[in-house]
Amino acid sequence: MLENKLYNLLARVVKIRKGEETITLLLFSYFFLITAPYMIIKALRNSELLDAYGEKALPPAYLLTAILTGFVVVLHSKFQVRISKRLLIISSLVFFILTGMLFWLFFPSTGNWLRLVYWPWANILVVVLMTHFWITVNEIFNPREARRLIGFFGSGGLLGGVFGGLLVKLLAEVISTHLLLFAFGMLIACIFVIKSIFSYAEKLPQYDKPEKTKKEFPNTHKVGFIDSFHAVRKSHYLVLIALVVTVSMIVSTSIDFQFNAMVNDTFENTLESKDNMTAFYGLFYSLLMLFAFFLQLFMTSKLIKRFGIKITLFLSPLILFIGSIGIAAAPLLGMAIFLKGSEKSLSLSLNQSIREILYIPVSPELKFKAKVFIDMFLNRFAKGICAILLFVLTYFHLGISYISILSIVFLVIWVILNLKISLEYVSTVKENIKIKWVSGDKAVSEKLDVDYTKLIFDTLESKNRSSVLYALHVFDLLQHEKLSPEVKQVISQKSDTLKAISIGDMFGAEGASVISESEEDFDKDVLKTDINEIMSLDAYQKVMKIHADKVMEKSKEAEIEKMELAKAIGLMDPDSPMADKLETLIYDDSPEVARYAIESAAKLKQKKFIPALIHLLGNPLTRGDSISALKKFGPTAIGSMGKLMGDSKKDLKQRKAVVEVLANIHSKESVDILLNELEKRRSDLDTEVINSLDKIRSENPNIHFRTRVLKRKTFLLIKKYCRIFIELQELRPAKKNIEIREKMRKDLSISFINIFKLLGLYYPYIDIVKAYQNIKTGTKHSIAYAIELLDNILKKDIRDFVLPLIEEYSQPNKIKKFRQLLRNLPK
């Protein structure tokens, strides 16, 4: 009951699903309870240092932070391989609470040196706590879940920042450093929240428990700082993330210096400058976090969903580029507030969300290593680099304008790196999903020569019909240089005494010779040459014609002879006069005679046979052989088949057979015929045409397809899918509706696969195949990666209509979404 109320409450502000409400609220609280204390700690950090040393202390403070962070990362890496994540996170919080209490105790009685130590301590605190939070998020949620929920629990951190900043503003002038007690109280509460998160997460099916991790990653115990470094170095994708983090942190540190310097200049000559400065920082950060909260809650998810990773990556550097130009031209406090406010609000909302999404395609083990090195060490190491650059600039007394130019240079580098990482992100997502199966036709064609296999079986079968037919088949194998010793052994097994006689002996001609099956007593090349010469003689052709006329006059009792004749004609020269007899044999009443005649027509490839072959497509007994024969004619047969395809009055089975033939002729003309059929708003051949185009695409990716036609048909199929789904849900579960329901489910499945086959014609084929196969048969995680891939490769005009078909919704919400799609789909 309580969970239902919680779900209904959260569902109003976030796209949450049943079962996610508790863990989402816990993560929201977790983020709130680490950012609120940090805002208090940070405001005191800035005011204490600037009051004690002024802006000149900022570069040394940045550099000291970078050095100490290196030691912390090494120490952290040693602990992370010895204890569980839960214990590591809780131990870190206890450490910062105890050390923070020491600062609170000794601040009033010690000199300014403690302020300088407090600065890196505060920075290390936020790095460690934030890293642990995002590691937890990435471990619990897959890409689609994270993208959907990140705006909500991310806003928990921003609200925490607002709360912490307001506490500082209201109480800084009253209790000053005693504010730290409020911070530590919230961190203590955070410990209990973390324990609840891990206890609850272990019940989730997608959560990787420690035992599972050890089984999957047996070398986990070897992880350390050096190992983390090498893990990042060996991955091009992680190197790009590392470079982006480094450059963005240099920009952030440069902007932070400009902002703090101008704040110090404004407050240094005022009474009670430290408390006033602390109050200003509290107000500034609370307003900043409030703005970031609304940005995160109402804009971040929408921006990422609308524009995708590729576009939103460039938003932050573009805004900061404009702000840096502004402060370079007019170095005023107002401009510094705008620049710092933009940088920090984007960093805490959009940038943070995108960065965590970039980590999601990385495996859990590699991600844990990488985040420790990048987010904890490299993040602060970048501050050290910027500190050195600031040392140089301030040494030569170069002002804020020159520091802004430094920011602009690194912003340009940031944009270039974002361009590279946006491309690499999609590639990394692709690596997380695999092809689940290969199509049956492709598997057979790659491993088996179908025509060769058929010829061998026909040769074996011909033994039982006549020795003449058998001899013709053996010669056919010989002519195609397929009569290997292994094949010879196979076809010799049924009869050790059967002898194959020559073509001459077949019709009583002189000079007959015998081919032994079991003895290597002839030269194959010589025999092939001799037979070809005999068959090309005019005298032989005359004898053959006389024999053919006699055979053709007979009826059913001459079936074997007609088969022999049809086979023999196929072994002759295409220009032989005997070829004229073949068309009559093609139309023979005997399917066996017709089959041999069709095979011979395919060998001779004379255009005059095409109409007969197309006609036989209507006969189920000869359809398969006619399809095979027309495939071998290739482009020559396209014109005649195109006329049949365009005539809707022709037999549907004939037209379907033509579609199958066209699928094996990879030419622009065949594709145009298929697309012309697909362009019809209603066609009985949609599925067959789509399958044929899919086959052509899979075997010849360089053929161009008319995208306009394909998109239009995609929208029509999406519309059909939505309507069938809605009708199926509204159909009453009565017995009389069982067959109707079954048919609708089948139509739904066919429409779904056809949508993806169409997408594969105008988007990267392998990517679409991977996505479809993983959506249909993958695990929850592979399905999420498949949808993420589609989200990144599909253009918005298609993506907005395809993804709702796949995304997980409750049934009422899905029906509502589909009705909305039906209203918005292009006409």
Coordinates of C-alpha atoms in Angstrom, one line a residue, residues 222-623:
K222 CA 45.0 -7.7 -8.5
V223 CA 43.4 -4.3 -9.1
G224 CA 45.4 -1.3 -7.9
F225 CA 46.3 2.2 -8.9
I226 CA 48.8 1.1 -11.6
D227 CA 46.3 -1.5 -12.8
S228 CA 43.6 1.2 -13.0
F229 CA 45.9 3.4 -15.0
H230 CA 46.7 0.6 -17.5
A231 CA 43.0 -0.3 -17.8
V232 CA 42.3 3.3 -18.9
R233 CA 45.4 3.5 -21.1
K234 CA 44.5 0.3 -23.0
S235 CA 40.9 1.5 -23.9
H236 CA 40.7 4.2 -26.5
Y237 CA 37.2 5.1 -25.3
L238 CA 38.3 5.5 -21.7
V239 CA 41.3 7.6 -22.8
L240 CA 38.9 10.0 -24.6
I241 CA 36.8 10.2 -21.4
A242 CA 40.0 10.9 -19.4
L243 CA 41.0 13.7 -21.8
V244 CA 37.6 15.2 -21.7
V245 CA 37.6 15.2 -17.9
T246 CA 41.1 16.7 -17.8
V247 CA 40.4 19.5 -20.2
S248 CA 37.0 20.3 -18.7
M249 CA 38.6 20.4 -15.2
I250 CA 41.3 22.8 -16.4
V251 CA 38.5 25.0 -17.8
S252 CA 36.6 24.7 -14.6
T253 CA 39.6 25.6 -12.4
S254 CA 40.5 28.6 -14.6
I255 CA 36.9 29.9 -14.2
D256 CA 37.0 29.2 -10.5
F257 CA 40.2 31.2 -10.1
Q258 CA 38.7 34.1 -12.0
F259 CA 35.5 34.0 -9.9
N260 CA 37.2 33.7 -6.5
A261 CA 39.8 36.5 -7.4
M262 CA 37.0 38.9 -8.3
V263 CA 35.0 38.0 -5.2
N264 CA 38.1 38.5 -3.0
D265 CA 38.7 41.9 -4.7
T266 CA 35.1 42.9 -3.9
F267 CA 35.1 41.9 -0.2
E268 CA 38.7 42.3 1.0
N269 CA 38.3 45.9 2.2
T270 CA 34.9 45.4 3.9
L271 CA 34.4 44.9 7.7
E272 CA 34.0 41.3 8.8
S273 CA 35.1 40.3 5.3
K274 CA 35.4 36.6 6.1
D275 CA 31.8 36.2 7.4
N276 CA 30.4 38.4 4.6
M277 CA 32.3 36.4 2.1
T278 CA 31.0 33.1 3.6
A279 CA 27.5 34.4 3.5
F280 CA 28.0 35.5 -0.2
Y281 CA 29.3 32.1 -1.1
G282 CA 26.4 30.5 0.7
L283 CA 23.8 32.6 -1.2
F284 CA 25.6 32.2 -4.5
Y285 CA 25.8 28.5 -4.3
S286 CA 22.3 28.1 -3.0
L287 CA 20.9 30.1 -6.0
L288 CA 23.3 28.3 -8.3
M289 CA 22.1 24.9 -7.1
L290 CA 18.5 26.0 -7.3
F291 CA 19.0 26.9 -10.9
A292 CA 20.8 23.7 -11.6
F293 CA 18.0 21.8 -9.8
F294 CA 15.4 23.1 -12.2
L295 CA 17.8 22.6 -15.1
Q296 CA 18.3 19.0 -14.1
L297 CA 14.7 18.2 -13.3
F298 CA 13.0 19.8 -16.2
M299 CA 15.6 20.2 -18.9
T300 CA 18.5 17.7 -18.7
S301 CA 16.5 14.5 -19.6
K302 CA 14.5 16.4 -22.2
L303 CA 17.7 17.8 -23.8
I304 CA 19.4 14.3 -23.9
K305 CA 16.2 12.6 -25.2
R306 CA 15.6 15.3 -27.8
F307 CA 19.1 15.9 -29.1
G308 CA 20.9 12.7 -27.9
I309 CA 24.4 12.5 -26.6
K310 CA 26.1 13.8 -29.7
I311 CA 24.5 17.3 -29.6
T312 CA 24.2 17.8 -25.8
L313 CA 27.9 17.2 -25.4
F314 CA 28.6 20.5 -27.1
L315 CA 26.1 22.7 -25.2
S316 CA 28.3 23.3 -22.1
P317 CA 31.6 24.3 -23.9
L318 CA 29.6 26.5 -26.2
I319 CA 28.0 28.5 -23.4
L320 CA 31.3 28.7 -21.5
F321 CA 33.0 29.9 -24.7
I322 CA 30.6 32.8 -25.0
G323 CA 31.0 33.6 -21.3
S324 CA 34.8 33.5 -21.5
I325 CA 34.8 35.9 -24.4
G326 CA 32.5 38.2 -22.3
I327 CA 34.8 38.2 -19.3
A328 CA 37.9 38.7 -21.4
A329 CA 36.3 41.8 -22.9
A330 CA 34.8 43.0 -19.6
P331 CA 36.3 41.5 -16.4
L332 CA 33.5 42.5 -14.0
L333 CA 32.1 40.6 -11.0
G334 CA 28.7 40.3 -12.7
M335 CA 30.3 38.6 -15.7
A336 CA 32.3 36.3 -13.4
I337 CA 29.1 35.4 -11.6
F338 CA 27.5 34.5 -14.9
L339 CA 30.5 32.5 -16.1
K340 CA 30.9 30.6 -12.8
G341 CA 27.2 30.1 -12.4
S342 CA 26.9 28.7 -16.0
E343 CA 29.9 26.4 -15.5
K344 CA 28.9 25.1 -12.1
S345 CA 25.2 24.6 -12.9
L346 CA 25.9 22.8 -16.1
S347 CA 28.6 20.8 -14.4
L348 CA 26.2 19.6 -11.7
S349 CA 23.3 18.9 -14.1
L350 CA 23.8 18.3 -17.8
N351 CA 27.6 17.6 -17.8
Q352 CA 27.4 15.2 -14.8
S353 CA 24.5 13.3 -16.3
I354 CA 26.2 13.0 -19.7
R355 CA 29.5 11.9 -18.2
E356 CA 27.8 9.1 -16.2
I357 CA 25.9 8.0 -19.4
L358 CA 29.3 7.9 -21.2
Y359 CA 30.5 5.4 -18.5
I360 CA 27.5 3.1 -18.8
P361 CA 28.7 1.1 -21.9
V362 CA 31.9 0.2 -20.0
S363 CA 31.9 -3.2 -18.1
P364 CA 31.4 -3.0 -14.3
E365 CA 34.9 -4.1 -13.5
L366 CA 36.6 -1.8 -16.0
K367 CA 34.3 1.0 -14.9
F368 CA 35.2 0.7 -11.3
K369 CA 38.9 0.9 -12.1
A370 CA 38.4 3.8 -14.5
K371 CA 36.3 5.9 -12.3
V372 CA 38.8 5.7 -9.4
F373 CA 41.6 6.8 -11.7
I374 CA 39.7 9.4 -13.8
D375 CA 37.2 10.9 -11.3
M376 CA 39.4 10.8 -8.3
F377 CA 43.0 11.2 -9.5
L378 CA 42.9 12.7 -13.0
N379 CA 40.2 15.1 -12.0
R380 CA 42.5 16.7 -9.4
F381 CA 45.6 16.2 -11.5
A382 CA 44.0 18.5 -14.0
K383 CA 43.7 21.1 -11.3
G384 CA 47.4 20.7 -10.7
I385 CA 48.1 21.4 -14.4
C386 CA 45.9 24.5 -14.3
A387 CA 47.6 25.6 -11.1
I388 CA 51.0 25.6 -12.8
L389 CA 49.6 27.6 -15.7
L390 CA 48.0 30.0 -13.3
F391 CA 51.4 30.3 -11.5
V392 CA 53.0 31.3 -14.7
L393 CA 50.3 33.9 -15.7
T394 CA 50.1 35.5 -12.2
Y395 CA 54.0 35.6 -12.0
F396 CA 54.0 37.8 -15.1
H397 CA 51.1 39.8 -13.6
L398 CA 48.7 38.9 -16.4
G399 CA 45.1 39.7 -15.5
I400 CA 41.7 38.1 -15.7
S401 CA 41.5 38.7 -19.5
Y402 CA 44.5 36.6 -20.2
I403 CA 43.3 33.8 -18.0
S404 CA 40.0 33.9 -20.0
I405 CA 42.0 33.4 -23.2
L406 CA 43.6 30.3 -21.5
S407 CA 40.0 29.0 -20.9
I408 CA 39.1 29.7 -24.5
V409 CA 42.0 27.6 -25.8
F410 CA 41.0 24.6 -23.7
L411 CA 37.4 25.0 -24.6
V412 CA 38.3 24.6 -28.3
I413 CA 40.2 21.4 -27.4
W414 CA 37.2 20.3 -25.3
V415 CA 34.9 20.6 -28.4
I416 CA 37.3 18.5 -30.6
L417 CA 37.4 15.8 -27.9
N418 CA 33.6 15.8 -27.5
L419 CA 33.3 15.3 -31.3
K420 CA 35.5 12.2 -31.1
I421 CA 33.9 10.7 -28.0
S422 CA 30.4 11.1 -29.4
L423 CA 31.4 8.8 -32.2
E424 CA 33.3 6.4 -30.0
Y425 CA 30.3 6.2 -27.6
V426 CA 28.1 4.7 -30.2
S427 CA 30.9 2.2 -31.2
T428 CA 31.3 1.2 -27.5
V429 CA 27.5 0.6 -27.2
K430 CA 27.7 -1.6 -30.3
E431 CA 30.4 -3.7 -28.7
N432 CA 28.0 -4.5 -25.8
I433 CA 25.5 -6.2 -28.1
K434 CA 26.3 -9.2 -30.3
I435 CA 24.7 -10.9 -33.2
K436 CA 22.4 -13.7 -31.8
W437 CA 21.9 -15.7 -34.9
V438 CA 22.7 -15.8 -38.6
S439 CA 19.9 -16.1 -41.2
G440 CA 19.3 -19.7 -42.4
D441 CA 19.8 -18.8 -46.1
K442 CA 23.1 -17.1 -45.3
A443 CA 24.4 -19.9 -43.2
V444 CA 23.5 -22.5 -45.9
S445 CA 25.0 -20.4 -48.7
E446 CA 28.2 -19.8 -46.8
K447 CA 28.8 -23.5 -45.9
L448 CA 27.1 -25.4 -48.8
D449 CA 27.2 -25.2 -52.6
V450 CA 23.5 -26.0 -53.1
D451 CA 23.7 -26.5 -56.9
Y452 CA 26.7 -28.9 -56.5
T453 CA 25.0 -30.8 -53.8
K454 CA 21.8 -31.1 -55.8
L455 CA 23.8 -32.4 -58.8
I456 CA 25.4 -35.1 -56.7
F457 CA 22.0 -36.2 -55.4
D458 CA 20.5 -36.2 -58.9
T459 CA 23.4 -38.3 -60.1
L460 CA 22.8 -40.9 -57.4
E461 CA 19.1 -40.9 -58.1
S462 CA 19.6 -41.2 -61.9
K463 CA 21.2 -44.7 -61.3
N464 CA 17.8 -46.0 -60.5
R465 CA 16.3 -44.5 -63.6
S466 CA 18.7 -45.3 -66.5
S467 CA 22.4 -45.7 -67.1
V468 CA 22.2 -43.1 -69.9
L469 CA 20.8 -40.5 -67.5
Y470 CA 23.5 -41.5 -65.0
A471 CA 26.2 -41.1 -67.6
L472 CA 24.9 -37.6 -68.5
H473 CA 25.1 -36.6 -64.8
V474 CA 28.6 -37.9 -64.5
F475 CA 29.6 -35.9 -67.6
D476 CA 28.0 -32.9 -66.1
L477 CA 30.1 -33.3 -63.0
L478 CA 33.1 -33.8 -65.2
Q479 CA 32.3 -30.7 -67.3
H480 CA 32.2 -28.5 -64.2
E481 CA 35.4 -30.2 -62.8
K482 CA 33.4 -31.5 -59.8
L483 CA 34.2 -35.2 -60.3
S484 CA 36.7 -35.4 -57.4
P485 CA 37.9 -38.8 -56.1
E486 CA 35.6 -38.3 -53.0
V487 CA 32.5 -37.6 -55.2
K488 CA 33.4 -40.4 -57.5
Q489 CA 33.5 -42.8 -54.5
V490 CA 30.1 -41.5 -53.3
I491 CA 28.3 -41.9 -56.6
S492 CA 29.9 -45.4 -57.1
Q493 CA 28.6 -46.9 -53.9
K494 CA 25.2 -48.1 -55.0
S495 CA 26.2 -50.3 -57.9
D496 CA 29.7 -51.7 -58.4
T497 CA 28.8 -53.2 -61.7
L498 CA 26.9 -50.4 -63.3
K499 CA 28.8 -48.9 -66.3
A500 CA 28.2 -45.6 -67.9
I501 CA 28.1 -45.5 -71.6
S502 CA 29.0 -42.6 -74.0
I503 CA 26.6 -40.2 -75.5
G504 CA 27.2 -41.8 -78.9
D505 CA 26.2 -45.3 -77.6
M506 CA 23.1 -43.7 -76.2
F507 CA 21.6 -43.4 -79.6
G508 CA 23.2 -46.4 -81.2
A509 CA 26.2 -44.4 -82.7
E510 CA 29.4 -46.1 -83.3
G511 CA 32.5 -45.7 -81.2
A512 CA 30.9 -46.2 -77.9
S513 CA 33.2 -46.2 -74.9
V514 CA 32.8 -47.3 -71.3
I515 CA 33.6 -45.2 -68.3
S516 CA 34.4 -47.2 -65.2
E517 CA 33.2 -45.9 -61.9
S518 CA 35.7 -47.7 -59.9
E519 CA 38.9 -47.6 -61.9
E520 CA 41.0 -44.5 -62.8
D521 CA 41.3 -45.9 -66.4
F522 CA 40.6 -42.7 -68.3
D523 CA 42.0 -39.1 -68.6
K524 CA 39.2 -36.8 -67.5
D525 CA 40.3 -33.8 -69.7
V526 CA 40.7 -36.0 -72.8
L527 CA 37.3 -37.6 -72.2
K528 CA 35.7 -34.2 -71.7
T529 CA 37.3 -32.9 -74.9
D530 CA 36.3 -35.9 -76.9
I531 CA 32.7 -35.8 -75.8
N532 CA 32.4 -32.1 -76.5
E533 CA 33.8 -32.6 -80.0
I534 CA 31.3 -35.4 -80.7
M535 CA 28.4 -33.4 -79.5
S536 CA 29.4 -30.4 -81.7
L537 CA 29.5 -32.5 -85.0
D538 CA 26.8 -31.7 -87.5
A539 CA 26.2 -35.4 -88.0
Y540 CA 25.7 -35.9 -84.3
Q541 CA 23.3 -33.1 -84.1
K542 CA 21.2 -34.6 -87.0
V543 CA 21.1 -38.0 -85.3
M544 CA 20.1 -36.3 -82.1
K545 CA 17.3 -34.3 -83.9
I546 CA 15.9 -37.5 -85.4
H547 CA 16.0 -39.2 -82.0
A548 CA 14.4 -36.1 -80.3
D549 CA 11.5 -36.0 -82.8
K550 CA 10.8 -39.7 -82.1
V551 CA 10.9 -39.1 -78.4
M552 CA 8.7 -36.0 -78.5
E553 CA 6.0 -37.9 -80.4
K554 CA 5.7 -40.4 -77.6
S555 CA 3.7 -39.6 -74.5
K556 CA 4.0 -40.8 -70.9
E557 CA 5.9 -44.0 -71.7
A558 CA 8.8 -41.9 -73.0
E559 CA 9.3 -40.0 -69.7
I560 CA 12.8 -41.4 -69.0
E561 CA 13.8 -40.7 -72.6
K562 CA 12.5 -37.2 -72.4
M563 CA 14.5 -36.6 -69.2
E564 CA 17.6 -38.0 -70.9
L565 CA 17.0 -35.7 -73.9
A566 CA 16.4 -32.6 -71.7
K567 CA 19.6 -33.3 -69.7
A568 CA 21.6 -33.9 -72.9
I569 CA 20.5 -30.6 -74.5
G570 CA 21.7 -28.8 -71.4
L571 CA 25.2 -30.1 -72.0
M572 CA 25.3 -28.9 -75.5
D573 CA 26.4 -25.5 -76.9
P574 CA 23.7 -22.8 -76.4
D575 CA 23.5 -22.2 -80.2
S576 CA 22.8 -25.9 -80.9
P577 CA 19.6 -26.4 -83.0
M578 CA 18.6 -28.9 -80.4
A579 CA 17.9 -26.0 -78.0
D580 CA 14.7 -25.3 -79.8
K581 CA 13.3 -28.6 -78.5
L582 CA 13.8 -27.5 -74.9
E583 CA 10.8 -25.1 -74.7
T584 CA 8.4 -28.0 -75.5
L585 CA 10.0 -30.1 -72.8
I586 CA 9.7 -27.2 -70.3
Y587 CA 5.9 -27.4 -70.9
D588 CA 5.8 -31.2 -70.7
D589 CA 3.0 -32.7 -68.5
S590 CA 5.6 -34.7 -66.5
P591 CA 7.1 -32.6 -63.6
E592 CA 10.3 -34.6 -63.8
V593 CA 10.7 -33.9 -67.5
A594 CA 9.9 -30.2 -66.9
R595 CA 12.4 -30.1 -64.1
Y596 CA 15.3 -31.4 -66.3
A597 CA 14.3 -29.1 -69.1
I598 CA 14.2 -26.1 -66.7
E599 CA 17.7 -26.9 -65.4
S600 CA 19.0 -27.1 -69.0
A601 CA 17.3 -23.8 -69.8
A602 CA 19.2 -22.3 -66.9
K603 CA 22.5 -23.6 -68.2
L604 CA 21.9 -22.4 -71.8
K605 CA 20.5 -19.0 -70.6
Q606 CA 18.7 -18.2 -73.8
K607 CA 16.3 -15.3 -73.4
K608 CA 13.5 -17.1 -75.3
F609 CA 13.1 -19.5 -72.4
I610 CA 12.2 -16.8 -69.9
P611 CA 8.5 -16.5 -70.6
A612 CA 8.0 -20.2 -70.2
L613 CA 9.9 -20.2 -66.9
I614 CA 7.8 -17.3 -65.6
H615 CA 4.7 -19.2 -66.6
L616 CA 5.7 -22.2 -64.6
L617 CA 6.0 -20.1 -61.5
G618 CA 2.3 -20.6 -61.2
N619 CA 2.7 -24.4 -60.9
P620 CA 3.6 -25.5 -57.4
L621 CA 5.3 -28.6 -58.8
T622 CA 7.8 -26.6 -60.9
R623 CA 7.8 -23.3 -59.0

